[in-house]
Short mmCIF file of N, CA, C and O in Angstrom, two decimals:
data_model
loop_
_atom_site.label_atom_id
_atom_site.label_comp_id
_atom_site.label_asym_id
_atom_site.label_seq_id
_atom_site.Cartn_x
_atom_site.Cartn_y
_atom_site.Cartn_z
N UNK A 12 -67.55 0.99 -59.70
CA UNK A 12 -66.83 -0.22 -60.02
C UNK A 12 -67.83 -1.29 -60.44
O UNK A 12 -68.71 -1.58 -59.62
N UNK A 13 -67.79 -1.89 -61.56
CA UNK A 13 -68.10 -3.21 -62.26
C UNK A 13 -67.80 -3.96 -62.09
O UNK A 13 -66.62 -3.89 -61.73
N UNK A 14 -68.35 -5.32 -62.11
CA UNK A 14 -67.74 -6.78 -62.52
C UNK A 14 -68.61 -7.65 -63.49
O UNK A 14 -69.83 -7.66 -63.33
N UNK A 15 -68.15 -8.22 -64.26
CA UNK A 15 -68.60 -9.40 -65.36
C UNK A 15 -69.12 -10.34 -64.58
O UNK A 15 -68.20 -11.14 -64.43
N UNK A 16 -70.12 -10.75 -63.93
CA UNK A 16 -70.23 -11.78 -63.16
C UNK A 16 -70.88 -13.15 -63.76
O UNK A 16 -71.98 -13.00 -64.29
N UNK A 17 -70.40 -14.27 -63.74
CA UNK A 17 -70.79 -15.55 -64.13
C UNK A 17 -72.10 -15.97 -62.86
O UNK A 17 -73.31 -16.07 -63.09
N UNK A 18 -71.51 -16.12 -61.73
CA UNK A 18 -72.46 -16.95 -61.28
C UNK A 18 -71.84 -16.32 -59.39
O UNK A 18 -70.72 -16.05 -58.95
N UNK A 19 -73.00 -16.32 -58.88
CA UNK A 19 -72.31 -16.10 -57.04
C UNK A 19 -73.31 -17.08 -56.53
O UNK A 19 -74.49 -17.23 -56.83
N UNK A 20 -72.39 -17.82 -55.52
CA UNK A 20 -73.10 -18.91 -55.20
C UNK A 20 -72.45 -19.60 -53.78
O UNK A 20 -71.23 -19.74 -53.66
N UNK A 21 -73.29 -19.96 -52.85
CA UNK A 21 -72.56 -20.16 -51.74
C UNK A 21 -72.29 -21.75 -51.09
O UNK A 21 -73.29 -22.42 -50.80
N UNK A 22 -71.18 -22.22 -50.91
CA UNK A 22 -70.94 -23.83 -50.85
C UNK A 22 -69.90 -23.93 -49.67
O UNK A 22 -69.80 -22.83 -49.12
N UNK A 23 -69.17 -24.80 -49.17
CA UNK A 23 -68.22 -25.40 -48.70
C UNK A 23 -67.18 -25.19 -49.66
O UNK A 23 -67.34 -25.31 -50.87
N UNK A 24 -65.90 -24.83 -49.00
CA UNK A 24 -64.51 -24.61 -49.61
C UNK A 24 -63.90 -26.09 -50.14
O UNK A 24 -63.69 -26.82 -49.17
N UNK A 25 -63.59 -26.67 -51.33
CA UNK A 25 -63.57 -27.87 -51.65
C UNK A 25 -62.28 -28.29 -51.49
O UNK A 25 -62.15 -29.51 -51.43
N UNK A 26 -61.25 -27.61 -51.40
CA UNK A 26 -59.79 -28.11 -51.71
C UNK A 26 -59.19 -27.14 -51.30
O UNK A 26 -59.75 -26.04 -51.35
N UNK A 27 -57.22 -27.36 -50.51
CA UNK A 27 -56.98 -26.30 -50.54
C UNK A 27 -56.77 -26.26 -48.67
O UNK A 27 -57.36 -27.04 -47.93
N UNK A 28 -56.07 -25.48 -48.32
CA UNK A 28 -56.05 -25.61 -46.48
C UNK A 28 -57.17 -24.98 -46.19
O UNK A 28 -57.20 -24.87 -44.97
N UNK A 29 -58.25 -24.43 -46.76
CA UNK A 29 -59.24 -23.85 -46.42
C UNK A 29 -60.48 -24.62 -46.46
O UNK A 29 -61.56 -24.23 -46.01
N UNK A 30 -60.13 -26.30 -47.32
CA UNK A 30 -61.27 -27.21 -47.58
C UNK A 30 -62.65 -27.44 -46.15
O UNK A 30 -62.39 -27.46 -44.95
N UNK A 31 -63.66 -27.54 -46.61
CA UNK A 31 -64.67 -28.03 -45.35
C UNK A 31 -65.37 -25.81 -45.04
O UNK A 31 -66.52 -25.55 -44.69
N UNK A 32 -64.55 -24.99 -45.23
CA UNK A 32 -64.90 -23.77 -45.04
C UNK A 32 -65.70 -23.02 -45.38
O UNK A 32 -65.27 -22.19 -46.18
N UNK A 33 -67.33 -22.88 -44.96
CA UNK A 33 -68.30 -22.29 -45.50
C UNK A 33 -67.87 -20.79 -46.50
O UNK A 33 -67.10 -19.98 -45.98
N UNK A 34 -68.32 -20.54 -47.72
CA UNK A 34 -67.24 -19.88 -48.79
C UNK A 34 -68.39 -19.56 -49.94
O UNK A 34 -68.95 -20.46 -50.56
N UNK A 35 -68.73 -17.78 -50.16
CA UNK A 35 -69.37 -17.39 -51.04
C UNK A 35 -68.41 -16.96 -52.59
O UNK A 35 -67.61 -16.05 -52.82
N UNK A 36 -68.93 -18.03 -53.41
CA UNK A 36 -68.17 -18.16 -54.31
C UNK A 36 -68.49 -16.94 -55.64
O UNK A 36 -69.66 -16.83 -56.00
N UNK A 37 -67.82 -16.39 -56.08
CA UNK A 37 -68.11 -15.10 -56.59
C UNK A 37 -67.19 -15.40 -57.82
O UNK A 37 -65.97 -15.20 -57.82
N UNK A 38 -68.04 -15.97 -59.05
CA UNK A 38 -67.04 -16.36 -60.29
C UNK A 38 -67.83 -15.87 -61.59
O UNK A 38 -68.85 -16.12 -62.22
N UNK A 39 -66.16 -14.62 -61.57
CA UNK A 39 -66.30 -13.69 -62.66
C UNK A 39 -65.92 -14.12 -64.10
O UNK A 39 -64.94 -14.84 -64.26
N UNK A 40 -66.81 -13.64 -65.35
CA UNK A 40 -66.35 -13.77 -66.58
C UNK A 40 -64.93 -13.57 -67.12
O UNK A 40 -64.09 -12.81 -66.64
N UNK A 41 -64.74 -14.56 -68.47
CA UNK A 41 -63.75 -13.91 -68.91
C UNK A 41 -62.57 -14.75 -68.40
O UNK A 41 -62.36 -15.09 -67.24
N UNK A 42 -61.84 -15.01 -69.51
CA UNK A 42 -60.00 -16.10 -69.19
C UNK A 42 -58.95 -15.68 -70.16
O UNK A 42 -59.45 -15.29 -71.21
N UNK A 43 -58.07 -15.66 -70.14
CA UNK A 43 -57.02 -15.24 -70.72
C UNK A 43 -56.80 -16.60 -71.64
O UNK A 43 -56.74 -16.45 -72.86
N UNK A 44 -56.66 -18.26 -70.91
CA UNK A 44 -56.19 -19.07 -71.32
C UNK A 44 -57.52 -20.18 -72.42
O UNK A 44 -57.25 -20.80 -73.44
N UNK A 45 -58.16 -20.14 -72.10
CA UNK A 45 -59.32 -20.90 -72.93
C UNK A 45 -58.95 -22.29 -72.74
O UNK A 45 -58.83 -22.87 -73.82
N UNK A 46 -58.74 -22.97 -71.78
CA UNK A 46 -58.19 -24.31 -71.57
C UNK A 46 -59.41 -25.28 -72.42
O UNK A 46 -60.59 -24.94 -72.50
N UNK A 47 -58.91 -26.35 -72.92
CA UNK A 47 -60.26 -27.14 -73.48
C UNK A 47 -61.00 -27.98 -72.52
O UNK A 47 -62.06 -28.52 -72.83
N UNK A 48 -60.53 -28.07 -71.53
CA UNK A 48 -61.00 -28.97 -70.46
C UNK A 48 -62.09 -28.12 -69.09
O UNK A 48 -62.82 -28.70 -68.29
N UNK A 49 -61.86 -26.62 -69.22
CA UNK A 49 -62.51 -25.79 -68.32
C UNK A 49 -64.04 -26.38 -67.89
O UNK A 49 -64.76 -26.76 -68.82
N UNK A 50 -64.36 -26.44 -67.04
CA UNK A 50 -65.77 -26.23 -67.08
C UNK A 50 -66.61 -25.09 -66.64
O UNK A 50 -67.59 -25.21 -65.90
N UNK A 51 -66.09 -23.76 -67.25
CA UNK A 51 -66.91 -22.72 -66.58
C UNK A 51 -67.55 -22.30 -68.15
O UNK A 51 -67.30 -23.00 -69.14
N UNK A 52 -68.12 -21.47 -68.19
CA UNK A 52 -68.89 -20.72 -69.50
C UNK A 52 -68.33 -19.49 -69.27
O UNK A 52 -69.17 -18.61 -69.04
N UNK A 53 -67.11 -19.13 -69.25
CA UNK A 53 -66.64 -17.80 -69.35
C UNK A 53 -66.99 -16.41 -69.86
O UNK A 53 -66.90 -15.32 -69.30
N UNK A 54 -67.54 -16.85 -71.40
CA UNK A 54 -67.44 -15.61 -71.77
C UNK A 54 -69.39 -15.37 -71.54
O UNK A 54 -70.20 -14.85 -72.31
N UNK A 55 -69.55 -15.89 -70.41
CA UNK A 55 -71.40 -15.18 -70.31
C UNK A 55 -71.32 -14.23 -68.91
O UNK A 55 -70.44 -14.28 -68.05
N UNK A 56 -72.31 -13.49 -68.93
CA UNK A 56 -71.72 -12.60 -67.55
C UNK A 56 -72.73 -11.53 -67.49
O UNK A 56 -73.09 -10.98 -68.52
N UNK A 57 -73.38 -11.10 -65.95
CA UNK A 57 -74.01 -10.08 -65.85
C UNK A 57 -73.35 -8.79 -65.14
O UNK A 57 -72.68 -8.92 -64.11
N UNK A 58 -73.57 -7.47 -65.77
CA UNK A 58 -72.67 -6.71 -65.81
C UNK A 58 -73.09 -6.20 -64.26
O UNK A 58 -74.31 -6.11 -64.11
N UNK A 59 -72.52 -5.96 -63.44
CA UNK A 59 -72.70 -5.58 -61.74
C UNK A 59 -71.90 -4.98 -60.97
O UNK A 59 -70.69 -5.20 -60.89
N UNK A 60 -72.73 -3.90 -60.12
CA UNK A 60 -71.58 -3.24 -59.35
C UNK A 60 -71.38 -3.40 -58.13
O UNK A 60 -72.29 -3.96 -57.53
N UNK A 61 -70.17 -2.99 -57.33
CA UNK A 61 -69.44 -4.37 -56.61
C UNK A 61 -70.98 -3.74 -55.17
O UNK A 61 -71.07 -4.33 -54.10
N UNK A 62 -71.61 -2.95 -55.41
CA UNK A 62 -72.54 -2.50 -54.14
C UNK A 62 -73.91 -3.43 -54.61
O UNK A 62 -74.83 -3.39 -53.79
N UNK A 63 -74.12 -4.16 -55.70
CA UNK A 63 -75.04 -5.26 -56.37
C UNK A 63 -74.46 -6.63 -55.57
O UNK A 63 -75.04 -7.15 -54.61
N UNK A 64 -73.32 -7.06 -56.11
CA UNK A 64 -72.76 -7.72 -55.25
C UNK A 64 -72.47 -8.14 -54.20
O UNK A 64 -72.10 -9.30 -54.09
N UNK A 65 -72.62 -7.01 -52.77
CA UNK A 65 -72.22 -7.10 -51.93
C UNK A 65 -73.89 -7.40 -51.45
O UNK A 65 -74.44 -8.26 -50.77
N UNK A 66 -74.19 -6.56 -51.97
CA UNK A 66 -75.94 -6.67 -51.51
C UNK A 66 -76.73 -8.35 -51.81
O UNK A 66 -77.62 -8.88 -51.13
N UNK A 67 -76.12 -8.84 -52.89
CA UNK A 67 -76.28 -10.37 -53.38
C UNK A 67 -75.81 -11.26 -52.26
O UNK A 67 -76.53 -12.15 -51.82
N UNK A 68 -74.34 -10.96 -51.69
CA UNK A 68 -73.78 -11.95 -50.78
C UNK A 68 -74.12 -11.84 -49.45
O UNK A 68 -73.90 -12.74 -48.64
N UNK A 69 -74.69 -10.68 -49.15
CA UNK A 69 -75.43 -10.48 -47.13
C UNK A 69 -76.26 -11.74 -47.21
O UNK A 69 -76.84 -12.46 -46.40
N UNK A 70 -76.13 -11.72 -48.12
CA UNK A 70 -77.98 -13.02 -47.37
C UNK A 70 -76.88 -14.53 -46.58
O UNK A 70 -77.13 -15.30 -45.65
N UNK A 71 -76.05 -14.45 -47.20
CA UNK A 71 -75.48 -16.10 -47.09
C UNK A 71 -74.59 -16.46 -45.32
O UNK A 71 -74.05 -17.43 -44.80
N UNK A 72 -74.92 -14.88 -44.90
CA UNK A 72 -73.93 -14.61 -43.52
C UNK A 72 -72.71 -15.13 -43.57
O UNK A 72 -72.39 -15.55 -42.46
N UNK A 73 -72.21 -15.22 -44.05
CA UNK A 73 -70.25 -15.61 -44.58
C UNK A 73 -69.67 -14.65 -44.70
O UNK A 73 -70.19 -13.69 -45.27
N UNK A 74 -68.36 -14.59 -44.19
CA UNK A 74 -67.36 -13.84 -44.48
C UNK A 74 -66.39 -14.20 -45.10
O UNK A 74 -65.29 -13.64 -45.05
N UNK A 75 -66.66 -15.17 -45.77
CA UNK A 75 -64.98 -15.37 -46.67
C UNK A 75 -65.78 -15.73 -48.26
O UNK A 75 -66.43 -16.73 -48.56
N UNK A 76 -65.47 -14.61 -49.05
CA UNK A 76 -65.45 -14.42 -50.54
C UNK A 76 -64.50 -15.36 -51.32
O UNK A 76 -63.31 -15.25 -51.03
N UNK A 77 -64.82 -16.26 -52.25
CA UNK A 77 -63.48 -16.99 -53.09
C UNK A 77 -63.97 -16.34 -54.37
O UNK A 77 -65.12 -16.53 -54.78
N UNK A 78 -62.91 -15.41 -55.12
CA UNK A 78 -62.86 -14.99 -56.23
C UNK A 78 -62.15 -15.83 -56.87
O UNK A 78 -61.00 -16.19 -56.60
N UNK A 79 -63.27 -16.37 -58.29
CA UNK A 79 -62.66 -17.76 -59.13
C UNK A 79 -63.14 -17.14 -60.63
O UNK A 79 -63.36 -15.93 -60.67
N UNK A 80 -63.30 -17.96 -61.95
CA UNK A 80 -63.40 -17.83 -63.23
C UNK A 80 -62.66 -18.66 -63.84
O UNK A 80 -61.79 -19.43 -63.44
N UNK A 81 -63.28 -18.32 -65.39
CA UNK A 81 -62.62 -17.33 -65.64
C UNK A 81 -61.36 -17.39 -64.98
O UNK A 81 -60.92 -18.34 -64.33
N UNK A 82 -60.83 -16.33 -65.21
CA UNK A 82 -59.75 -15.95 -64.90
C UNK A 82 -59.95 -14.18 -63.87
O UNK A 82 -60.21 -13.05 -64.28
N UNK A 83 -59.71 -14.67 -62.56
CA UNK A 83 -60.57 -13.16 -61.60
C UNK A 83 -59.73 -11.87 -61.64
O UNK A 83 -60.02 -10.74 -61.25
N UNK A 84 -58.35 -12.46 -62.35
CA UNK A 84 -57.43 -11.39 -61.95
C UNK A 84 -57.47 -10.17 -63.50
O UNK A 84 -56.76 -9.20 -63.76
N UNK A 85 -58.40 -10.67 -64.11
CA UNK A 85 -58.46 -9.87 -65.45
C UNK A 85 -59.94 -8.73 -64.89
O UNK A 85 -60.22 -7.76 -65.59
N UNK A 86 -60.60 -8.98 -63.82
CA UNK A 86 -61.28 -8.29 -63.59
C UNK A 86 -61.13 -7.28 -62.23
O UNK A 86 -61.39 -6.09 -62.03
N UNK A 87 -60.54 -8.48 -61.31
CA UNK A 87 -60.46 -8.04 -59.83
C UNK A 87 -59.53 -7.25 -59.73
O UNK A 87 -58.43 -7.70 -60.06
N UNK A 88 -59.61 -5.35 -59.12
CA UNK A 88 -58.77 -4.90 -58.90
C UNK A 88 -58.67 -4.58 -57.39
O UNK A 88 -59.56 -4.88 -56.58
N UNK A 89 -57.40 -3.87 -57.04
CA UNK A 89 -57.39 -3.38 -55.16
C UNK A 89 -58.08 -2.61 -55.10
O UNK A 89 -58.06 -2.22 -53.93
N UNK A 90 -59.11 -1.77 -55.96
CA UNK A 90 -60.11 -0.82 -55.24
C UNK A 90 -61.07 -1.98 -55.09
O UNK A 90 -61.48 -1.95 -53.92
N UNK A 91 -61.69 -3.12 -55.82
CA UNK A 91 -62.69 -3.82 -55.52
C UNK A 91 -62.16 -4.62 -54.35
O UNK A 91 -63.16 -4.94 -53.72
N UNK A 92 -61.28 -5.01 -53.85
CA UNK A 92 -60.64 -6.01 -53.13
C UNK A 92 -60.94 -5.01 -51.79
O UNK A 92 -61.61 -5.61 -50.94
N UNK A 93 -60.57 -3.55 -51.39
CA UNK A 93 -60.31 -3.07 -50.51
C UNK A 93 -62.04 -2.45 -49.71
O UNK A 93 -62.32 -2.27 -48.53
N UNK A 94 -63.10 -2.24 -51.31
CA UNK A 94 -64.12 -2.45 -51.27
C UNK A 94 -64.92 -3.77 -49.97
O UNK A 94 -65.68 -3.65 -49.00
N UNK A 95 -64.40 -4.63 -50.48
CA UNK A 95 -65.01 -5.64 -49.97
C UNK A 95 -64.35 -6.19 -48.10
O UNK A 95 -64.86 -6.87 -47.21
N UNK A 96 -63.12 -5.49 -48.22
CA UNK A 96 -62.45 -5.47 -46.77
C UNK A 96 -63.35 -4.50 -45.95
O UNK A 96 -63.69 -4.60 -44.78
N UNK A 97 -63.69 -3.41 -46.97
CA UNK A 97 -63.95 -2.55 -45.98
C UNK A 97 -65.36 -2.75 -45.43
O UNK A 97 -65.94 -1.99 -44.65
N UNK A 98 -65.77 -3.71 -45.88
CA UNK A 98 -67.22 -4.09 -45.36
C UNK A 98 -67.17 -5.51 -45.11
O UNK A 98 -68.02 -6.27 -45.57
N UNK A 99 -65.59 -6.15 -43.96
CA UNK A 99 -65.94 -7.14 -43.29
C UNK A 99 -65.30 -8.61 -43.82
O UNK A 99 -65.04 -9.58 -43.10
N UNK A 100 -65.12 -8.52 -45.22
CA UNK A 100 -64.86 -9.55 -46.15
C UNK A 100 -63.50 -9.97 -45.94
O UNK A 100 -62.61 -9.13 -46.01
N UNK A 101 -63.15 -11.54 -45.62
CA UNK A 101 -62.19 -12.02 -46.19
C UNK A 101 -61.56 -12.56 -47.50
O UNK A 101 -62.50 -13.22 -47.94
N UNK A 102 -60.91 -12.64 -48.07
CA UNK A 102 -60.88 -13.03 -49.69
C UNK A 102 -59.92 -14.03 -49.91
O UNK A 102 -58.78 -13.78 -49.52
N UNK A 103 -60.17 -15.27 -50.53
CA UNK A 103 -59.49 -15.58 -51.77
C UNK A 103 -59.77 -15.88 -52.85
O UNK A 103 -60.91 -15.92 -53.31
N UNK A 104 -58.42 -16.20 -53.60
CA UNK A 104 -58.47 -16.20 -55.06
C UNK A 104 -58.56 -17.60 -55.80
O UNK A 104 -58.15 -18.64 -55.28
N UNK A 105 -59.02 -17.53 -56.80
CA UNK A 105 -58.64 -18.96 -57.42
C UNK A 105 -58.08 -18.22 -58.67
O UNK A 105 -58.73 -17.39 -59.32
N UNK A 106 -56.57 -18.67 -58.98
CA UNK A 106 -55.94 -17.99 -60.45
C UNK A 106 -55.64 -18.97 -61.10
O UNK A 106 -55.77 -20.03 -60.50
N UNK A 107 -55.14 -19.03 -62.50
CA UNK A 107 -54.68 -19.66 -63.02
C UNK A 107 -52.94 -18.86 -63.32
O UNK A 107 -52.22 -19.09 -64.29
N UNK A 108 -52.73 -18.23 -62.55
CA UNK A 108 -51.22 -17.61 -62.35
C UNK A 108 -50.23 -16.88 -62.93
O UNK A 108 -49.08 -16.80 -62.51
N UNK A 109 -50.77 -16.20 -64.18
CA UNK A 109 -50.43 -15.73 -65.28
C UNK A 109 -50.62 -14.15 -65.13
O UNK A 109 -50.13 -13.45 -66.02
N UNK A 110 -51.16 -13.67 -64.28
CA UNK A 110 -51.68 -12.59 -63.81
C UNK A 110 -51.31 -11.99 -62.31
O UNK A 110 -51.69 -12.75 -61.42
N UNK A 111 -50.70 -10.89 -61.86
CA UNK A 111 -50.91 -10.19 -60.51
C UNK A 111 -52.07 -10.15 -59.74
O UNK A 111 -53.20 -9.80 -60.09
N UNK A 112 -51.63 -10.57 -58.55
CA UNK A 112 -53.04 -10.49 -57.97
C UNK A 112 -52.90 -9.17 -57.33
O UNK A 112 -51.83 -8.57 -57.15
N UNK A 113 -54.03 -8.79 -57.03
CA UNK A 113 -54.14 -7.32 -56.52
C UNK A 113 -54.15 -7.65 -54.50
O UNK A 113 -54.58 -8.54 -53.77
N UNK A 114 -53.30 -6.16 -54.27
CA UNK A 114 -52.90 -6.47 -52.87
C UNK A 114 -54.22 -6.69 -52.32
O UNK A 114 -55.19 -6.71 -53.07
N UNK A 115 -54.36 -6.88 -50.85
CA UNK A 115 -55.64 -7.24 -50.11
C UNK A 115 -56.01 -8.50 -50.01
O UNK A 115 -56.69 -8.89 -49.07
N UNK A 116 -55.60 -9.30 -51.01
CA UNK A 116 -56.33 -10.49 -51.07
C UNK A 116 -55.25 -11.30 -49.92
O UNK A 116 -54.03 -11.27 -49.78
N UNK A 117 -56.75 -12.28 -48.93
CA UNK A 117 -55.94 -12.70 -48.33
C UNK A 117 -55.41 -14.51 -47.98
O UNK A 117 -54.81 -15.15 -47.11
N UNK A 118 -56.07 -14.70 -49.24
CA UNK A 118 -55.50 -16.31 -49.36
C UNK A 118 -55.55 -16.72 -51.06
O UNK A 118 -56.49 -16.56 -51.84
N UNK A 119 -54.40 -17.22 -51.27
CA UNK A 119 -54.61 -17.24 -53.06
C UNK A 119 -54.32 -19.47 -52.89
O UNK A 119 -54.35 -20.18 -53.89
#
């Protein structure tokens, strides 16, 4: 399993009932909508597999993953989602809503 990855990076949860919540932010390439106002660089991305990834995010000792972009649901599927459960991970999503989210995830 692959992912397009923009940028993983670890901060405080900004907004949201989860705000103030230490949160490894994992934001994948790629949007469906091209809003003019976005501020991500979507279409740049290093190509990675979700065992690159997981190996990227041990350092930050967090357990709660926020999958953002882009748009995450054009990449994120339930084998990567169930991937990342199965080694401990809580998840949410940031969507822009146009898309299914894949089961597992556990805060959108």
């Amino acid at each position: 399993m692959r992912l397009l990855v923009n940028e993983i990076f670890y901060s405080l949860q900004g907004e949201g009932a989860r705000a103030g919540q230490p949160s490894i932010f994992v934001r994948l390439s790629k949007c469906n909508l091209r809003c003019s106002f976005c501020d991500t660089e979507f279409d740049w991305g290093e190509e990675k597999t979700v065992e690159e990834v997981e190996n990227e995010i041990k350092q930050f000792g967090c357990k709660w993953i926020v999958w953002t972009g882009g748009e995450p649901t054009l990449q994120l599927t339930e084998e990567v989602v169930a991937f990342f459960k199965s080694k401990g991970y809580l998840q949410a999503i940031e969507t822009n809503g146009t898309r299914k989210i894949p089961e597992g995830i556990d805060y959108v």
